[in-house]
Every structure is written in structure tokens, then in C-alpha cells.
PDB file of C-alpha atoms in Angstrom:
ATOM      1  CA  LEU A 207     193.864 133.103  57.149  1.00 97.00           C
ATOM      2  CA  ILE A 208     192.465 133.204  60.939  1.00 98.00           C
ATOM      3  CA  CYS A 209     188.824 133.663  59.691  1.00 98.00           C
ATOM      4  CA  GLU A 210     189.399 130.119  57.817  1.00 98.00           C
ATOM      5  CA  ALA A 211     191.409 128.561  60.562  1.00 98.00           C
ATOM      6  CA  TYR A 212     188.240 129.560  62.760  1.00 98.00           C
ATOM      7  CA  ASN A 213     186.002 127.869  59.839  1.00 98.00           C
ATOM      8  CA  LEU A 214     187.647 124.836  59.617  1.00 98.00           C
ATOM      9  CA  MET A 215     187.207 124.340  63.530  1.00 98.00           C
ATOM     10  CA  LYS A 216     183.737 124.905  63.213  1.00 97.00           C
ATOM     11  CA  ASP A 217     182.907 123.713  59.453  1.00 96.00           C
ATOM     12  CA  VAL A 218     185.337 120.721  59.413  1.00 96.00           C
ATOM     13  CA  LEU A 219     186.204 119.503  63.046  1.00 97.00           C
ATOM     14  CA  GLY A 220     182.810 120.631  64.554  1.00 97.00           C
ATOM     15  CA  MET A 221     184.453 122.778  67.599  1.00 98.00           C
ATOM     16  CA  GLU A 222     182.569 124.491  70.006  1.00 97.00           C
ATOM     17  CA  GLN A 223     183.366 128.274  70.706  1.00 97.00           C
ATOM     18  CA  GLY A 224     185.292 127.907  74.223  1.00 97.00           C
ATOM     19  CA  GLU A 225     187.001 124.972  72.309  1.00 98.00           C
ATOM     20  CA  MET A 226     188.348 126.957  69.811  1.00 98.00           C
ATOM     21  CA  ALA A 227     189.570 129.586  72.467  1.00 98.00           C
ATOM     22  CA  GLU A 228     191.791 127.589  74.057  1.00 98.00           C
ATOM     23  CA  VAL A 229     192.888 126.287  70.912  1.00 98.00           C
ATOM     24  CA  PHE A 230     194.010 130.146  69.911  1.00 98.00           C
ATOM     25  CA  GLU A 231     194.728 130.112  73.503  1.00 98.00           C
ATOM     26  CA  GLN A 232     197.894 128.257  72.968  1.00 98.00           C
ATOM     27  CA  TRP A 233     198.277 129.082  69.685  1.00 97.00           C
ATOM     28  CA  ASN A 234     199.106 132.907  70.901  1.00 96.00           C
ATOM     29  CA  LYS A 235     202.229 130.941  73.554  1.00 96.00           C
ATOM     30  CA  GLY A 236     204.472 130.126  70.017  1.00 94.00           C
ATOM     31  CA  GLU A 237     205.218 131.201  66.682  1.00 92.00           C
ATOM     32  CA  LEU A 238     202.101 132.539  66.114  1.00 94.00           C
ATOM     33  CA  ASP A 239     202.312 135.391  68.911  1.00 93.00           C
ATOM     34  CA  SER A 240     200.644 138.105  66.989  1.00 92.00           C
ATOM     35  CA  PHE A 241     197.472 140.644  67.980  1.00 92.00           C
ATOM     36  CA  LEU A 242     195.260 138.593  65.565  1.00 94.00           C
ATOM     37  CA  ILE A 243     195.704 135.709  67.292  1.00 96.00           C
ATOM     38  CA  GLU A 244     195.226 137.236  70.578  1.00 95.00           C
ATOM     39  CA  ILE A 245     191.822 139.492  70.135  1.00 96.00           C
ATOM     40  CA  SER A 246     190.730 135.634  67.942  1.00 97.00           C
ATOM     41  CA  ARG A 247     190.485 134.188  71.131  1.00 98.00           C
ATOM     42  CA  ASP A 248     188.716 137.114  72.752  1.00 98.00           C
ATOM     43  CA  ILE A 249     186.213 137.133  70.456  1.00 98.00           C
ATOM     44  CA  LEU A 250     185.375 133.686  70.525  1.00 98.00           C
ATOM     45  CA  LYS A 251     185.202 133.320  74.488  1.00 97.00           C
ATOM     46  CA  TYR A 252     182.734 136.464  74.519  1.00 97.00           C
ATOM     47  CA  LYS A 253     179.116 136.348  75.606  1.00 97.00           C
ATOM     48  CA  ASP A 254     176.609 138.594  75.081  1.00 96.00           C
ATOM     49  CA  SER A 255     174.166 140.050  77.836  1.00 95.00           C
ATOM     50  CA  ASP A 256     171.695 137.273  77.173  1.00 96.00           C
ATOM     51  CA  GLY A 257     174.647 134.775  78.178  1.00 95.00           C
ATOM     52  CA  LYS A 258     175.113 134.286  74.731  1.00 96.00           C
ATOM     53  CA  TYR A 259     178.576 134.074  72.566  1.00 97.00           C
ATOM     54  CA  LEU A 260     177.992 137.285  70.558  1.00 97.00           C
ATOM     55  CA  LEU A 261     180.185 135.337  66.685  1.00 97.00           C
ATOM     56  CA  PRO A 262     177.054 133.835  65.899  1.00 96.00           C
ATOM     57  CA  LYS A 263     174.735 137.223  65.647  1.00 97.00           C
ATOM     58  CA  ILE A 264     177.543 139.034  63.566  1.00 97.00           C
ATOM     59  CA  ARG A 265     176.526 139.032  60.302  1.00 96.00           C
ATOM     60  CA  ASP A 266     179.126 137.050  57.448  1.00 97.00           C
ATOM     61  CA  THR A 267     179.752 140.165  55.197  1.00 96.00           C
ATOM     62  CA  ALA A 268     182.334 141.985  54.546  1.00 93.00           C
ATOM     63  CA  GLY A 269     183.343 145.558  53.186  1.00 81.00           C
ATOM     64  CA  GLN A 270     187.387 147.258  53.202  1.00 79.00           C
ATOM     65  CA  LYS A 271     188.570 150.058  53.802  1.00 80.00           C
ATOM     66  CA  GLY A 272     190.405 150.216  50.028  1.00 89.00           C
ATOM     67  CA  THR A 273     194.053 149.288  51.358  1.00 91.00           C
ATOM     68  CA  GLY A 274     194.214 145.397  49.637  1.00 93.00           C
ATOM     69  CA  LYS A 275     192.462 146.483  47.082  1.00 94.00           C
ATOM     70  CA  TRP A 276     195.035 149.293  46.592  1.00 96.00           C
ATOM     71  CA  THR A 277     197.531 146.269  47.467  1.00 96.00           C
ATOM     72  CA  GLY A 278     196.272 144.239  44.422  1.00 96.00           C
ATOM     73  CA  ILE A 279     196.175 147.160  42.397  1.00 97.00           C
ATOM     74  CA  ALA A 280     199.721 147.999  42.734  1.00 97.00           C
ATOM     75  CA  ALA A 281     200.665 144.607  42.690  1.00 98.00           C
ATOM     76  CA  LEU A 282     198.998 143.771  39.316  1.00 97.00           C
ATOM     77  CA  GLU A 283     200.773 147.427  38.017  1.00 98.00           C
ATOM     78  CA  TYR A 284     204.560 145.649  39.109  1.00 98.00           C
ATOM     79  CA  GLY A 285     203.888 142.506  37.617  1.00 98.00           C
ATOM     80  CA  VAL A 286     204.681 140.433  41.292  1.00 98.00           C
ATOM     81  CA  PRO A 287     201.712 137.556  42.942  1.00 98.00           C
ATOM     82  CA  VAL A 288     200.546 139.116  45.597  1.00 98.00           C
ATOM     83  CA  THR A 289     198.048 136.129  45.411  1.00 98.00           C
ATOM     84  CA  LEU A 290     197.016 135.626  49.010  1.00 98.00           C
ATOM     85  CA  ILE A 291     195.355 139.484  49.246  1.00 97.00           C
ATOM     86  CA  GLY A 292     194.437 139.164  46.680  1.00 96.00           C
ATOM     87  CA  GLU A 293     192.701 136.461  47.648  1.00 97.00           C
ATOM     88  CA  ALA A 294     191.534 137.629  50.728  1.00 96.00           C
ATOM     89  CA  VAL A 295     189.937 140.396  49.628  1.00 96.00           C
ATOM     90  CA  PHE A 296     187.991 138.344  47.070  1.00 96.00           C
ATOM     91  CA  ALA A 297     186.624 136.831  50.167  1.00 96.00           C
ATOM     92  CA  ARG A 298     185.433 139.743  51.333  1.00 95.00           C
ATOM     93  CA  CYS A 299     183.265 140.623  48.060  1.00 95.00           C
ATOM     94  CA  LEU A 300     182.163 137.109  48.173  1.00 96.00           C
ATOM     95  CA  SER A 301     180.820 137.512  51.658  1.00 97.00           C
ATOM     96  CA  ALA A 302     178.580 140.429  50.650  1.00 96.00           C
ATOM     97  CA  LEU A 303     177.599 138.163  48.052  1.00 96.00           C
ATOM     98  CA  LYS A 304     174.629 137.561  51.215  1.00 97.00           C
ATOM     99  CA  ASP A 305     171.163 136.817  48.910  1.00 97.00           C
ATOM    100  CA  GLU A 306     172.812 135.266  46.072  1.00 98.00           C
ATOM    101  CA  ARG A 307     174.900 133.060  48.404  1.00 98.00           C
ATOM    102  CA  VAL A 308     171.720 132.591  51.059  1.00 98.00           C
ATOM    103  CA  LYS A 309     169.735 131.397  47.160  1.00 98.00           C
ATOM    104  CA  ALA A 310     173.180 128.718  45.671  1.00 98.00           C
ATOM    105  CA  SER A 311     173.102 126.869  48.732  1.00 97.00           C
ATOM    106  CA  LYS A 312     169.697 125.661  48.860  1.00 97.00           C
ATOM    107  CA  VAL A 313     170.329 124.539  44.558  1.00 98.00           C
ATOM    108  CA  LEU A 314     173.500 124.021  44.859  1.00 98.00           C
ATOM    109  CA  PRO A 315     175.131 120.602  45.933  1.00 97.00           C
ATOM    110  CA  GLY A 316     178.171 121.163  48.176  1.00 96.00           C
ATOM    111  CA  SER A 317     180.735 117.594  49.203  1.00 97.00           C
ATOM    112  CA  SER A 318     178.856 114.047  50.952  1.00 96.00           C
ATOM    113  CA  THR A 319     182.764 113.393  52.031  1.00 96.00           C
ATOM    114  CA  LYS A 320     183.106 113.710  56.277  1.00 96.00           C
ATOM    115  CA  PHE A 321     185.939 114.747  57.811  1.00 96.00           C
ATOM    116  CA  THR A 322     187.623 111.364  59.878  1.00 94.00           C
ATOM    117  CA  GLY A 323     190.704 111.119  60.753  1.00 94.00           C
ATOM    118  CA  ASN A 324     192.057 112.519  63.995  1.00 97.00           C
ATOM    119  CA  LYS A 325     191.049 115.884  65.440  1.00 97.00           C
ATOM    120  CA  LYS A 326     193.866 116.900  67.754  1.00 97.00           C
ATOM    121  CA  GLU A 327     196.145 115.929  64.329  1.00 98.00           C
ATOM    122  CA  PHE A 328     194.778 118.372  61.728  1.00 98.00           C
ATOM    123  CA  LEU A 329     194.892 120.955  64.932  1.00 98.00           C
ATOM    124  CA  GLU A 330     197.978 121.037  64.642  1.00 98.00           C
ATOM    125  CA  HIS A 331     198.402 120.666  60.677  1.00 98.00           C
ATOM    126  CA  LEU A 332     196.423 123.678  60.920  1.00 98.00           C
ATOM    127  CA  ARG A 333     198.771 125.912  63.140  1.00 98.00           C
ATOM    128  CA  LYS A 334     201.364 124.264  61.004  1.00 98.00           C
ATOM    129  CA  ALA A 335     199.472 125.680  57.549  1.00 98.00           C
ATOM    130  CA  LEU A 336     198.324 129.117  59.440  1.00 98.00           C
ATOM    131  CA  TYR A 337     202.040 130.172  59.963  1.00 97.00           C
ATOM    132  CA  ALA A 338     203.383 128.900  56.528  1.00 98.00           C
ATOM    133  CA  SER A 339     200.528 130.090  54.514  1.00 98.00           C
ATOM    134  CA  LYS A 340     201.050 133.680  57.245  1.00 96.00           C
ATOM    135  CA  LEU A 341     204.977 133.849  55.725  1.00 96.00           C
ATOM    136  CA  ILE A 342     204.259 133.514  52.403  1.00 98.00           C
ATOM    137  CA  SER A 343     202.316 136.368  52.189  1.00 97.00           C
ATOM    138  CA  TYR A 344     205.112 138.217  53.866  1.00 95.00           C
ATOM    139  CA  ALA A 345     207.347 136.898  51.434  1.00 97.00           C
ATOM    140  CA  GLN A 346     204.929 138.003  49.145  1.00 98.00           C
ATOM    141  CA  GLY A 347     204.372 141.249  50.119  1.00 96.00           C
ATOM    142  CA  PHE A 348     208.293 141.870  50.917  1.00 96.00           C
ATOM    143  CA  MET A 349     208.805 141.363  46.999  1.00 97.00           C
ATOM    144  CA  LEU A 350     206.313 143.519  46.453  1.00 98.00           C
ATOM    145  CA  LEU A 351     208.093 147.147  48.254  1.00 97.00           C
ATOM    146  CA  ARG A 352     210.992 145.362  46.145  1.00 96.00           C
ATOM    147  CA  GLU A 353     210.034 145.508  43.227  1.00 97.00           C
ATOM    148  CA  ALA A 354     208.551 148.990  44.199  1.00 97.00           C
ATOM    149  CA  ALA A 355     211.760 149.656  45.198  1.00 97.00           C
ATOM    150  CA  LYS A 356     213.460 148.534  41.798  1.00 96.00           C
ATOM    151  CA  MET A 357     210.918 150.773  39.304  1.00 97.00           C
ATOM    152  CA  ASN A 358     211.041 154.100  41.487  1.00 97.00           C
ATOM    153  CA  GLN A 359     214.622 153.638  42.554  1.00 97.00           C
ATOM    154  CA  TRP A 360     213.563 153.804  46.875  1.00 96.00           C
ATOM    155  CA  ASN A 361     216.539 152.440  49.330  1.00 95.00           C
ATOM    156  CA  LEU A 362     214.544 150.448  51.471  1.00 95.00           C
ATOM    157  CA  ASN A 363     215.217 149.499  55.076  1.00 94.00           C
ATOM    158  CA  TYR A 364     213.259 146.065  54.487  1.00 94.00           C
ATOM    159  CA  GLY A 365     213.993 145.058  58.012  1.00 92.00           C
ATOM    160  CA  SER A 366     213.546 148.317  59.981  1.00 92.00           C
ATOM    161  CA  ILE A 367     209.867 148.321  57.693  1.00 92.00           C
ATOM    162  CA  ALA A 368     208.512 144.272  59.837  1.00 90.00           C
ATOM    163  CA  LEU A 369     209.944 146.046  63.383  1.00 88.00           C
ATOM    164  CA  MET A 370     207.252 149.485  62.463  1.00 87.00           C
ATOM    165  CA  TRP A 371     204.862 147.850  62.360  1.00 84.00           C
ATOM    166  CA  ARG A 372     205.385 146.745  64.997  1.00 79.00           C
ATOM    167  CA  GLY A 373     204.566 149.069  67.018  1.00 74.00           C
ATOM    168  CA  GLY A 374     200.471 150.016  67.436  1.00 70.00           C
ATOM    169  CA  CYS A 375     199.369 147.938  63.880  1.00 77.00           C
ATOM    170  CA  ILE A 376     197.263 144.828  63.876  1.00 79.00           C
ATOM    171  CA  ILE A 377     199.737 143.149  62.368  1.00 80.00           C
ATOM    172  CA  ARG A 378     201.785 142.974  65.239  1.00 80.00           C
ATOM    173  CA  SER A 379     203.646 139.896  66.209  1.00 84.00           C
ATOM    174  CA  ALA A 380     206.519 137.945  66.629  1.00 82.00           C
ATOM    175  CA  PHE A 381     207.007 136.936  63.275  1.00 85.00           C
ATOM    176  CA  LEU A 382     208.091 140.271  62.003  1.00 88.00           C
ATOM    177  CA  GLY A 383     211.365 140.170  64.731  1.00 89.00           C
ATOM    178  CA  ASN A 384     212.306 137.230  62.570  1.00 91.00           C
ATOM    179  CA  ILE A 385     212.166 139.206  59.488  1.00 93.00           C
ATOM    180  CA  LYS A 386     214.248 141.754  61.071  1.00 93.00           C
ATOM    181  CA  ASP A 387     216.271 139.444  61.872  1.00 94.00           C
ATOM    182  CA  ALA A 388     216.133 137.304  58.354  1.00 96.00           C
ATOM    183  CA  PHE A 389     217.564 140.976  56.582  1.00 95.00           C
ATOM    184  CA  THR A 390     219.699 142.325  58.825  1.00 94.00           C
ATOM    185  CA  ASN A 391     221.830 138.577  58.306  1.00 94.00           C
ATOM    186  CA  ASN A 392     221.632 138.966  54.192  1.00 95.00           C
ATOM    187  CA  PRO A 393     220.250 143.341  53.136  1.00 91.00           C
ATOM    188  CA  GLN A 394     219.916 141.589  49.271  1.00 91.00           C
ATOM    189  CA  LEU A 395     217.475 138.988  49.944  1.00 95.00           C
ATOM    190  CA  THR A 396     215.595 137.957  47.378  1.00 94.00           C
ATOM    191  CA  ASN A 397     212.212 136.505  49.335  1.00 96.00           C
ATOM    192  CA  LEU A 398     212.089 135.016  52.951  1.00 96.00           C
ATOM    193  CA  LEU A 399     211.276 132.058  51.775  1.00 97.00           C
ATOM    194  CA  LEU A 400     214.794 131.611  50.988  1.00 97.00           C
ATOM    195  CA  ASP A 401     215.867 133.117  54.024  1.00 96.00           C
ATOM    196  CA  PRO A 402     217.030 130.125  56.062  1.00 96.00           C
ATOM    197  CA  PHE A 403     215.386 130.158  59.493  1.00 95.00           C
ATOM    198  CA  PHE A 404     212.391 130.683  57.940  1.00 96.00           C
ATOM    199  CA  CYS A 405     213.376 127.817  54.773  1.00 97.00           C
ATOM    200  CA  GLU A 406     213.833 125.910  57.518  1.00 97.00           C
ATOM    201  CA  ARG A 407     210.120 126.244  58.690  1.00 96.00           C
ATOM    202  CA  ILE A 408     207.915 125.972  55.674  1.00 97.00           C
ATOM    203  CA  SER A 409     209.387 122.666  54.991  1.00 97.00           C
ATOM    204  CA  SER A 410     208.456 121.717  58.211  1.00 97.00           C
ATOM    205  CA  SER A 411     205.629 123.022  57.643  1.00 98.00           C
ATOM    206  CA  GLN A 412     204.481 122.841  54.343  1.00 98.00           C
ATOM    207  CA  GLN A 413     202.789 118.882  54.579  1.00 98.00           C
ATOM    208  CA  SER A 414     200.669 120.605  56.653  1.00 98.00           C
ATOM    209  CA  LEU A 415     199.662 122.981  54.310  1.00 98.00           C
ATOM    210  CA  ARG A 416     198.990 120.213  51.615  1.00 98.00           C
ATOM    211  CA  GLN A 417     196.927 117.983  54.350  1.00 98.00           C
ATOM    212  CA  VAL A 418     194.696 121.539  55.289  1.00 98.00           C
ATOM    213  CA  VAL A 419     194.468 122.408  52.201  1.00 98.00           C
ATOM    214  CA  ALA A 420     193.217 119.084  50.332  1.00 98.00           C
ATOM    215  CA  GLN A 421     190.690 118.258  52.963  1.00 97.00           C
ATOM    216  CA  THR A 422     189.029 121.360  52.488  1.00 97.00           C
ATOM    217  CA  ALA A 423     188.605 121.007  49.646  1.00 97.00           C
ATOM    218  CA  LEU A 424     187.774 117.549  50.382  1.00 97.00           C
ATOM    219  CA  VAL A 425     185.107 118.361  52.286  1.00 97.00           C
ATOM    220  CA  GLY A 426     183.363 121.383  50.309  1.00 98.00           C
ATOM    221  CA  VAL A 427     184.832 124.078  53.161  1.00 98.00           C
ATOM    222  CA  PRO A 428     186.188 127.442  51.054  1.00 97.00           C
ATOM    223  CA  ALA A 429     189.893 127.988  51.798  1.00 98.00           C
ATOM    224  CA  PRO A 430     190.797 130.509  49.440  1.00 98.00           C
ATOM    225  CA  ALA A 431     193.910 132.148  51.127  1.00 98.00           C
ATOM    226  CA  PHE A 432     195.199 128.191  52.561  1.00 98.00           C
ATOM    227  CA  SER A 433     194.928 128.060  49.135  1.00 98.00           C
ATOM    228  CA  ALA A 434     196.808 130.612  47.159  1.00 98.00           C
ATOM    229  CA  ALA A 435     199.207 129.720  49.571  1.00 98.00           C
ATOM    230  CA  LEU A 436     200.375 126.578  48.277  1.00 98.00           C
ATOM    231  CA  ALA A 437     199.285 127.165  44.922  1.00 98.00           C
ATOM    232  CA  PHE A 438     202.671 129.879  45.673  1.00 98.00           C
ATOM    233  CA  TYR A 439     204.786 127.983  47.214  1.00 98.00           C
ATOM    234  CA  ASP A 440     204.836 124.422  44.616  1.00 98.00           C
ATOM    235  CA  GLY A 441     204.892 127.448  41.994  1.00 98.00           C
ATOM    236  CA  TYR A 442     207.394 129.392  43.574  1.00 98.00           C
ATOM    237  CA  ARG A 443     209.546 125.918  44.136  1.00 98.00           C
ATOM    238  CA  SER A 444     209.145 124.971  40.634  1.00 98.00           C
ATOM    239  CA  ALA A 445     212.137 124.605  38.336  1.00 98.00           C
ATOM    240  CA  VAL A 446     209.561 124.925  35.243  1.00 98.00           C
ATOM    241  CA  LEU A 447     206.358 126.294  34.933  1.00 97.00           C
ATOM    242  CA  PRO A 448     203.579 126.059  31.485  1.00 97.00           C
ATOM    243  CA  ALA A 449     204.041 129.169  30.714  1.00 97.00           C
ATOM    244  CA  ASN A 450     206.061 127.645  27.732  1.00 97.00           C
ATOM    245  CA  MET A 451     202.417 127.124  26.126  1.00 98.00           C
ATOM    246  CA  LEU A 452     201.348 130.096  26.604  1.00 97.00           C
ATOM    247  CA  GLN A 453     203.568 131.553  24.760  1.00 98.00           C
ATOM    248  CA  ALA A 454     202.774 128.697  22.089  1.00 98.00           C
ATOM    249  CA  GLN A 455     199.553 130.215  22.340  1.00 98.00           C
ATOM    250  CA  ARG A 456     200.195 132.792  21.637  1.00 97.00           C
TER     251      ARG A 456
END
């Protein structure tokens, strides 16, 4: 999600790295306060020995250590839609196809639409979209934990699990304290999105997520994780889904 936010700043808004670093600096002072936002700010500021920014020199291909893959496999085995981690893993797989992507970039057409909106307004949409998507991803993760606990007859303390991640883990953030509070207030909470605190925040930020996803589609900049977040949100809040057609086809 953070990589996609950076890419949208770069390719949609045409921002320079120093300017992007300032945005991450501001984000880290609010509800997005986290280790990953902090180091992203520092990465954007970092210059090589030649005085030029280091980030553009780093090859845009990423592998994985396996944790995302294992989570995706577990999600499929337990039947839980952990779609954001799945998309993040597949985005890494796609990034690894560097030679193919370079060839494809020369023959496959993109969008002719350019961003014409208000830059400051879009950055605020992007901040809210990142927060909303992050919340949705955590909600999915806890759905997986809850289903695994049910199947394996585990008695998990979800609030304590959230606090455990605050110490020495790359996902540590102020956000985890809010998750702990949600499960303290209601140990039987079925989904983080239904907690009053998070329900209020997702309600106030989901429109920004729509603006960001719509803009990425229009200008042709890939944002699979943001898109997956919105698709899950709309699916989860739908009283009726088209699975009846699927059942009829079967």
C-alpha cells in the first residue's frame, strides 16, 4: 500500500522526492504514525555519495521471504478472503517479471487520461485511502486468526496479539493500540470494521478510497492493493452478492 501511494505521488502527481518525503513526514505525525511510514520518509530523503537520490537507482523487482505466501495459502485453506496480502504477494511476483514488463511497455497501450484535479485535495484522499486500506487489511488478518482459532480450538487474545506486534516488528504502529482497545471493549468482535471506533473512521474515509481507486484506473497506474481493499469493503457491506448466479451455474 505504501509503495502504491509513493507510485501515485510520482506518476500521477509528478512529485519530486523531497516533496514526497515532506508528505510522509506529515503523515507520520497523525493516525498513519508507523515504522514503515517513518522509514519511507527517510528513504525518500536519502542521497547517494554522488549527491543524487538513491531510490531511483534501485531495481524495481522484489522477491519474498515467504510469510506473505504462507498467509495466502492459510487464507485459502481456511476460506478467508485475505485479499490485500494476496495482492501484495502477487505484485511482488509481477515486479519480478522485469524483462517482460519492459517489452510489454513498448507494445501495450496505456491510458491517455491525465490527472487534472487538485493536488492537495488528492493527497488528502490518498492519506485517507491508505488509512482505510490499512484498516481493511488488519480486519482481514484478524478474520484469518479468528477462523484458525475456531478450527483449531485455540483461545486467542486478539488485543494482546495486536500489542505484541508493537515491539520490534515492522508493522508496529500507533494504530495497533486502537485495535487492542477494540478487542478489549468487545472480546467477541467478529470484524474490526464493526467496532464503533473503526466503523466511524472507515465510514469517513471510504469515499477517499473510491476517489483514489477511480483515479488509478483512469490514468492507468496500477494499484492492486488499494483496489482489493475497496472491492473487499464493498463486498463485505453487501447484503446480497451474485453468488446465487454461481450456484445456479453449478
